[in-house]
Amino acid sequence: MPPANRHNPTRASSSGSEYSLTEFERDFPDDAACLEHLWRTRYSPDGEHAECPKCERERVFKRYATAQGRQSWTCTGCGHHVHPTAGTIFAKSSTSLQLWFYAMYLMASTRCGISAKQLERELGVSYRTAWRMFNKIRNELMKDDAEPLSGDVEVDETGVHGKPRGPRMTKKEAAQWRERQVSVLGMVERGGRVKLRVIKSRRGEPLSGAVRANVNPESIIFTDDWMSYKPLGKEYAGHKVINHSAGSYVLGDIHTNTIEGFFGNLKTGMRGAYKKVSHKWLQSYLDEYAWRYNQRRSGQAMFHALLERAAIEPSTAAVVDRGVRSTQ
Ligand SMILES: [Zn+2]
């Protein structure tokens, strides 16, 4: 076995889902390398030939710097310019491309994520800039896909804003207090993906509508005996109910332990990384959290998943996203 080359570090395949800072710095040492990456991923796998939309055929492209300092590639047949950042979250940003890539690296390389404040410190940019980058990365690259869940799906809801304060409440007061909390509906495929939705109420249409919008009707759903799940029974291939109110938690395969365990981790994560998440940002926080969970199965480093998504035109993804939200 040859000695390890410290200028070209390699990792054991078991840690394939991680991507070290050294690897990042090797792959993306400057803006030019980042731009080259987008050019090759989006338009030209060999870095030289690409389909020219004007010539409507494959042409050789050459790279030139424009007057604005933006790099583009030019068709040698007709002079048409292709800007690799057009239509991506990096378009029209005055922040350097490598700083964007590094922000994505930072947001992808910690287990629980980092805040815009941490990003400000790490990148050495203004808070305003850090906040903007943070939201672009989170809202456009970590957002939920439109694909509904299927198979065996556990569904449960939880309140996310702490415990009631003040004197001990009666049962009725406690129930009223719970009603006023924002609820989060969690849906998880056993051994698969999770989706989280902020719902206005844990009763009636807000709850059942969110299940319908996110879980394929051919699924078997597993819920507790909360009354608002009842009407869904006839709409799904199966509905298995664990009778929590009678003290039952597991009966063979009938349980909601997967989603309950997920909620437990979610609440711990929220206390740690974000302290308090306001209602306004709760859904995007939940999307990021779910994205991290769903990403764990891909075996791909989270940074590469972000990078792959960044190369897709966000406008296309945004249409898909609106479709999902409007059905809630
Ligand atoms: Zn051309």
CSV table of C-alpha atoms and ligand atoms in Angstrom, one decimal:
chain,number,residue,atom,x,y,z
A,1,MET,CA,0.0,0.0,0.0
A,2,PRO,CA,1.5,3.4,-1.0
A,3,PRO,CA,2.0,6.0,1.7
A,4,ALA,CA,-0.9,8.4,2.1
A,5,ASN,CA,-0.6,11.5,0.1
A,6,ARG,CA,-1.4,14.4,2.4
A,7,HIS,CA,-2.0,16.7,-0.6
A,8,ASN,CA,-4.7,14.4,-1.9
A,9,PRO,CA,-6.5,12.9,1.1
A,10,THR,CA,-8.8,10.0,0.5
A,11,ARG,CA,-11.5,8.7,2.8
A,12,ALA,CA,-12.7,5.3,3.7
A,13,SER,CA,-15.8,4.4,1.7
A,14,SER,CA,-17.7,4.0,5.0
A,15,SER,CA,-17.5,7.7,5.5
A,16,GLY,CA,-18.8,8.5,2.0
A,17,SER,CA,-21.6,10.7,3.4
A,18,GLU,CA,-19.0,13.1,4.8
A,19,TYR,CA,-17.0,15.7,3.0
A,20,SER,CA,-14.1,17.3,4.7
A,21,LEU,CA,-13.0,20.9,4.6
A,22,THR,CA,-9.7,19.8,3.0
A,23,GLU,CA,-11.6,18.1,0.2
A,24,PHE,CA,-13.8,21.2,-0.2
A,25,GLU,CA,-10.7,23.4,-0.5
A,26,ARG,CA,-9.1,21.0,-3.0
A,27,ASP,CA,-12.2,20.9,-5.2
A,28,PHE,CA,-13.2,24.5,-5.0
A,29,PRO,CA,-10.1,26.6,-4.3
A,30,ASP,CA,-11.5,29.8,-5.9
A,31,ASP,CA,-14.4,31.4,-7.8
A,32,ALA,CA,-13.1,30.1,-11.1
A,33,ALA,CA,-13.3,26.5,-9.9
A,34,CYS,CA,-16.8,27.0,-8.7
A,35,LEU,CA,-17.9,28.6,-11.9
A,36,GLU,CA,-16.2,25.8,-13.9
A,37,HIS,CA,-18.2,23.3,-11.8
A,38,LEU,CA,-21.5,24.9,-12.7
A,39,TRP,CA,-20.6,25.2,-16.4
A,40,ARG,CA,-19.7,21.5,-16.6
A,41,THR,CA,-22.7,20.3,-14.5
A,42,ARG,CA,-25.3,22.5,-16.2
A,43,TYR,CA,-24.1,22.7,-19.8
A,44,SER,CA,-20.9,21.1,-20.8
A,45,PRO,CA,-19.7,17.7,-19.3
A,46,ASP,CA,-16.4,18.0,-21.1
A,47,GLY,CA,-16.0,21.7,-20.4
A,48,GLU,CA,-15.7,22.6,-24.0
A,49,HIS,CA,-18.7,21.4,-26.0
A,50,ALA,CA,-22.2,22.4,-25.3
A,51,GLU,CA,-25.6,22.7,-27.0
A,52,CYS,CA,-25.9,26.2,-28.3
A,53,PRO,CA,-29.6,27.4,-28.0
A,54,LYS,CA,-29.0,29.9,-30.9
A,55,CYS,CA,-27.3,27.5,-33.3
A,56,GLU,CA,-29.5,24.7,-32.1
A,57,ARG,CA,-26.6,22.3,-32.3
A,58,GLU,CA,-23.5,21.3,-30.4
A,59,ARG,CA,-20.7,23.8,-30.6
A,60,VAL,CA,-17.3,24.5,-29.1
A,61,PHE,CA,-17.5,27.2,-26.4
A,62,LYS,CA,-14.7,29.5,-25.2
A,63,ARG,CA,-14.5,31.3,-21.9
A,64,TYR,CA,-14.3,35.1,-21.8
A,65,ALA,CA,-14.5,37.6,-19.0
A,66,THR,CA,-17.3,40.2,-19.6
A,67,ALA,CA,-17.0,43.9,-18.9
A,68,GLN,CA,-19.0,43.4,-15.6
A,69,GLY,CA,-16.3,40.9,-14.4
A,70,ARG,CA,-18.8,38.0,-14.8
A,71,GLN,CA,-17.4,35.0,-16.5
A,72,SER,CA,-19.3,33.5,-19.4
A,73,TRP,CA,-18.7,31.0,-22.1
A,74,THR,CA,-19.1,32.0,-25.7
A,75,CYS,CA,-20.3,30.0,-28.7
A,76,THR,CA,-17.5,30.0,-31.3
A,77,GLY,CA,-20.2,29.6,-34.0
A,78,CYS,CA,-22.5,32.5,-33.3
A,79,GLY,CA,-21.0,34.5,-30.4
A,80,HIS,CA,-23.9,33.6,-28.0
A,81,HIS,CA,-23.0,33.9,-24.3
A,82,VAL,CA,-23.9,31.3,-21.7
A,83,HIS,CA,-23.7,32.4,-18.0
A,84,PRO,CA,-23.5,29.3,-15.8
A,85,THR,CA,-25.0,31.1,-12.8
A,86,ALA,CA,-28.1,32.2,-14.7
A,87,GLY,CA,-31.3,31.0,-13.1
A,88,THR,CA,-29.5,29.7,-10.0
A,89,ILE,CA,-29.6,31.1,-6.5
A,90,PHE,CA,-26.1,32.6,-7.3
A,91,ALA,CA,-27.4,34.8,-10.2
A,92,LYS,CA,-27.2,38.5,-9.7
A,93,SER,CA,-25.4,38.1,-6.3
A,94,SER,CA,-22.5,40.4,-5.6
A,95,THR,CA,-21.1,37.8,-3.1
A,96,SER,CA,-18.3,35.7,-4.5
A,97,LEU,CA,-19.3,32.3,-5.8
A,98,GLN,CA,-16.7,30.5,-3.6
A,99,LEU,CA,-18.3,32.2,-0.5
A,100,TRP,CA,-21.7,30.8,-1.6
A,101,PHE,CA,-20.2,27.3,-2.0
A,102,TYR,CA,-18.5,27.6,1.4
A,103,ALA,CA,-21.8,28.7,3.0
A,104,MET,CA,-23.4,25.6,1.5
A,105,TYR,CA,-20.5,23.5,2.8
A,106,LEU,CA,-21.0,25.0,6.3
A,107,MET,CA,-24.8,24.5,6.3
A,108,ALA,CA,-24.4,20.9,5.1
A,109,SER,CA,-21.5,19.8,7.3
A,110,THR,CA,-23.0,20.0,10.8
A,111,ARG,CA,-25.6,17.6,12.0
A,112,CYS,CA,-28.1,20.1,13.3
A,113,GLY,CA,-27.4,23.0,10.9
A,114,ILE,CA,-26.1,26.4,11.7
A,115,SER,CA,-27.8,29.8,12.1
A,116,ALA,CA,-27.5,32.9,10.0
A,117,LYS,CA,-25.5,34.4,12.9
A,118,GLN,CA,-22.9,31.6,12.8
A,119,LEU,CA,-22.7,32.0,9.0
A,120,GLU,CA,-22.0,35.7,9.4
A,121,ARG,CA,-19.1,34.9,11.7
A,122,GLU,CA,-17.7,32.1,9.6
A,123,LEU,CA,-17.9,33.9,6.2
A,124,GLY,CA,-16.9,37.4,7.5
A,125,VAL,CA,-19.8,39.0,5.6
A,126,SER,CA,-22.5,41.4,7.0
A,127,TYR,CA,-25.4,39.9,8.9
A,128,ARG,CA,-27.8,41.0,6.1
A,129,THR,CA,-25.7,39.1,3.5
A,130,ALA,CA,-25.4,36.0,5.7
A,131,TRP,CA,-29.2,36.1,6.3
A,132,ARG,CA,-29.9,36.3,2.6
A,133,MET,CA,-27.6,33.5,1.8
A,134,PHE,CA,-28.9,31.4,4.6
A,135,ASN,CA,-32.5,31.8,3.4
A,136,LYS,CA,-31.7,31.1,-0.2
A,137,ILE,CA,-29.9,27.9,0.6
A,138,ARG,CA,-32.5,26.7,3.1
A,139,ASN,CA,-35.6,27.7,1.1
A,140,GLU,CA,-34.5,26.8,-2.3
A,141,LEU,CA,-32.0,24.0,-1.9
A,142,MET,CA,-33.4,22.2,1.2
A,143,LYS,CA,-37.1,22.5,0.5
A,144,ASP,CA,-39.4,19.5,0.5
A,145,ASP,CA,-39.8,17.6,-2.8
A,146,ALA,CA,-43.4,17.3,-4.1
A,147,GLU,CA,-43.3,13.5,-4.1
A,148,PRO,CA,-46.0,12.2,-1.6
A,149,LEU,CA,-45.1,9.5,0.9
A,150,SER,CA,-46.2,5.9,0.3
A,151,GLY,CA,-46.1,2.4,1.9
A,152,ASP,CA,-46.4,2.2,5.6
A,153,VAL,CA,-46.8,5.8,6.9
A,154,GLU,CA,-47.0,6.8,10.5
A,155,VAL,CA,-48.8,10.1,11.1
A,156,ASP,CA,-48.9,12.1,14.4
A,157,GLU,CA,-49.1,15.7,15.5
A,158,THR,CA,-47.3,17.6,18.2
A,159,GLY,CA,-47.3,21.1,19.7
A,160,VAL,CA,-43.9,22.8,19.4
A,161,HIS,CA,-43.9,25.7,21.7
A,162,GLY,CA,-42.9,24.5,25.1
A,163,LYS,CA,-44.9,23.6,28.2
A,164,PRO,CA,-47.6,25.7,29.8
A,165,ARG,CA,-46.3,28.1,32.5
A,166,GLY,CA,-48.0,29.3,35.6
A,167,PRO,CA,-50.2,27.4,38.1
A,168,ARG,CA,-51.2,23.8,37.5
A,169,MET,CA,-54.0,23.7,35.0
A,170,THR,CA,-57.2,21.7,35.1
A,171,LYS,CA,-57.7,19.0,32.4
A,172,LYS,CA,-60.0,21.4,30.6
A,173,GLU,CA,-57.6,24.3,30.8
A,174,ALA,CA,-54.8,22.1,29.5
A,175,ALA,CA,-56.9,21.0,26.6
A,176,GLN,CA,-57.7,24.7,25.7
A,177,TRP,CA,-54.0,25.6,26.0
A,178,ARG,CA,-53.1,22.8,23.6
A,179,GLU,CA,-55.6,24.1,21.1
A,180,ARG,CA,-53.9,27.5,21.1
A,181,GLN,CA,-50.5,26.0,20.3
A,182,VAL,CA,-49.2,25.8,16.8
A,183,SER,CA,-49.2,22.1,15.8
A,184,VAL,CA,-46.8,20.3,13.6
A,185,LEU,CA,-48.0,17.3,11.6
A,186,GLY,CA,-45.4,14.7,11.0
A,187,MET,CA,-45.7,11.9,8.5
A,188,VAL,CA,-43.0,9.3,8.1
A,189,GLU,CA,-42.5,6.3,5.8
A,190,ARG,CA,-41.2,3.4,7.9
A,191,GLY,CA,-37.6,3.2,6.8
A,192,GLY,CA,-38.0,6.2,4.5
A,193,ARG,CA,-38.7,9.9,4.2
A,194,VAL,CA,-40.4,12.3,6.5
A,195,LYS,CA,-42.6,15.3,5.8
A,196,LEU,CA,-43.5,18.0,8.4
A,197,ARG,CA,-46.2,20.6,8.1
A,198,VAL,CA,-47.3,23.4,10.4
A,199,ILE,CA,-51.1,23.1,10.7
A,200,LYS,CA,-53.5,25.7,12.0
A,201,SER,CA,-55.5,23.3,14.0
A,202,ARG,CA,-55.2,19.6,15.0
A,203,ARG,CA,-58.8,19.2,14.2
A,204,GLY,CA,-60.8,18.7,11.0
A,205,GLU,CA,-59.7,19.9,7.6
A,206,PRO,CA,-56.3,21.5,8.5
A,207,LEU,CA,-55.2,18.1,9.8
A,208,SER,CA,-56.8,15.8,7.3
A,209,GLY,CA,-56.1,18.0,4.3
A,210,ALA,CA,-52.4,18.1,5.1
A,211,VAL,CA,-52.4,14.2,5.3
A,212,ARG,CA,-54.2,14.0,1.9
A,213,ALA,CA,-51.7,16.4,0.3
A,214,ASN,CA,-48.7,14.5,1.5
A,215,VAL,CA,-49.5,10.9,1.7
A,216,ASN,CA,-50.4,8.7,-1.3
A,217,PRO,CA,-53.9,7.1,-0.9
A,218,GLU,CA,-52.4,3.7,-1.6
A,219,SER,CA,-50.6,3.9,1.7
A,220,ILE,CA,-51.4,2.2,5.0
A,221,ILE,CA,-51.5,4.9,7.6
A,222,PHE,CA,-50.7,4.3,11.3
A,223,THR,CA,-52.1,6.9,13.8
A,224,ASP,CA,-53.2,7.1,17.4
A,225,ASP,CA,-56.9,7.2,18.2
A,226,TRP,CA,-57.3,11.0,17.9
A,227,MET,CA,-60.7,11.6,16.4
A,228,SER,CA,-59.6,13.8,13.5
A,229,TYR,CA,-57.7,10.9,11.9
A,230,LYS,CA,-60.9,8.8,11.8
A,231,PRO,CA,-62.4,10.1,8.5
A,232,LEU,CA,-59.1,9.4,6.7
A,233,GLY,CA,-59.6,5.6,7.2
A,234,LYS,CA,-61.9,5.2,4.2
A,235,GLU,CA,-59.6,7.2,2.0
A,236,TYR,CA,-56.5,5.0,2.5
A,237,ALA,CA,-55.6,1.5,1.6
A,238,GLY,CA,-55.5,0.8,5.3
A,239,HIS,CA,-55.7,2.7,8.6
A,240,LYS,CA,-54.3,1.1,11.7
A,241,VAL,CA,-55.0,2.8,15.0
A,242,ILE,CA,-53.1,2.4,18.3
A,243,ASN,CA,-55.4,3.2,21.2
A,244,HIS,CA,-53.2,5.7,23.1
A,245,SER,CA,-56.1,6.9,25.2
A,246,ALA,CA,-56.5,3.4,26.6
A,247,GLY,CA,-52.8,3.2,27.4
A,248,SER,CA,-51.8,1.0,24.4
A,249,TYR,CA,-48.6,2.0,22.6
A,250,VAL,CA,-47.5,-1.0,20.6
A,251,LEU,CA,-49.6,-3.8,19.2
A,252,GLY,CA,-47.7,-5.9,16.7
A,253,ASP,CA,-46.8,-3.5,13.9
A,254,ILE,CA,-49.4,-1.0,15.1
A,255,HIS,CA,-47.6,1.9,16.7
A,256,THR,CA,-46.4,5.4,15.9
A,257,ASN,CA,-42.9,5.0,17.5
A,258,THR,CA,-41.0,6.2,14.4
A,259,ILE,CA,-42.7,9.6,14.2
A,260,GLU,CA,-42.7,10.0,18.0
A,261,GLY,CA,-39.0,9.3,18.1
A,262,PHE,CA,-38.5,11.8,15.3
A,263,PHE,CA,-40.5,14.5,17.2
A,264,GLY,CA,-38.3,13.9,20.3
A,265,ASN,CA,-35.1,14.6,18.3
A,266,LEU,CA,-36.7,17.5,16.5
A,267,LYS,CA,-37.5,19.2,19.8
A,268,THR,CA,-34.0,18.6,21.2
A,269,GLY,CA,-32.6,20.0,18.0
A,270,MET,CA,-34.7,23.1,18.2
A,271,ARG,CA,-33.7,23.8,21.7
A,272,GLY,CA,-30.0,23.4,20.8
A,273,ALA,CA,-29.5,25.1,17.4
A,274,TYR,CA,-32.1,27.7,17.3
A,275,LYS,CA,-33.3,28.3,20.9
A,276,LYS,CA,-36.7,29.7,19.8
A,277,VAL,CA,-38.1,29.6,16.3
A,278,SER,CA,-40.8,32.1,15.5
A,279,HIS,CA,-44.0,31.1,13.8
A,280,LYS,CA,-42.9,32.9,10.7
A,281,TRP,CA,-39.9,30.7,10.1
A,282,LEU,CA,-41.2,27.5,11.6
A,283,GLN,CA,-42.1,25.8,8.3
A,284,SER,CA,-38.7,26.5,6.7
A,285,TYR,CA,-37.0,25.3,9.9
A,286,LEU,CA,-39.0,22.1,9.7
A,287,ASP,CA,-38.2,21.7,6.0
A,288,GLU,CA,-34.5,22.0,6.7
A,289,TYR,CA,-34.8,19.5,9.6
A,290,ALA,CA,-36.7,17.0,7.4
A,291,TRP,CA,-34.3,17.5,4.5
A,292,ARG,CA,-31.4,16.5,6.8
A,293,TYR,CA,-33.3,13.4,7.9
A,294,ASN,CA,-34.2,12.4,4.4
A,295,GLN,CA,-30.7,13.0,3.1
A,296,ARG,CA,-29.3,10.4,5.5
A,297,ARG,CA,-30.4,7.6,3.2
A,298,SER,CA,-28.9,8.8,0.0
A,299,GLY,CA,-25.3,8.0,1.0
A,300,GLN,CA,-24.3,11.2,-0.7
A,301,ALA,CA,-22.6,13.9,1.2
A,302,MET,CA,-25.1,16.6,2.1
A,303,PHE,CA,-22.9,19.2,0.4
A,304,HIS,CA,-23.1,17.4,-2.9
A,305,ALA,CA,-26.9,17.1,-2.6
A,306,LEU,CA,-27.0,20.9,-2.1
A,307,LEU,CA,-24.7,21.4,-5.0
A,308,GLU,CA,-26.7,19.2,-7.3
A,309,ARG,CA,-29.9,21.0,-6.5
A,310,ALA,CA,-28.2,24.4,-6.9
A,311,ALA,CA,-27.4,23.5,-10.5
A,312,ILE,CA,-31.1,22.9,-11.2
A,313,GLU,CA,-33.0,26.1,-12.2
A,314,PRO,CA,-34.9,27.1,-9.0
A,315,SER,CA,-37.7,28.5,-11.2
A,316,THR,CA,-38.7,25.0,-12.2
A,317,ALA,CA,-38.5,23.8,-8.6
A,318,ALA,CA,-40.5,26.8,-7.3
A,319,VAL,CA,-43.5,25.8,-9.5
A,320,VAL,CA,-43.5,22.3,-8.1
A,321,ASP,CA,-43.3,23.7,-4.6
A,322,ARG,CA,-46.2,26.1,-5.0
A,323,GLY,CA,-48.3,23.1,-6.2
A,324,VAL,CA,-47.7,21.3,-3.0
A,325,ARG,CA,-48.4,24.3,-0.7
A,326,SER,CA,-51.7,25.3,-2.4
A,327,THR,CA,-53.2,21.9,-1.7
A,328,GLN,CA,-52.8,22.3,2.1
B,1,ZN,ZN,-24.1,29.4,-31.3
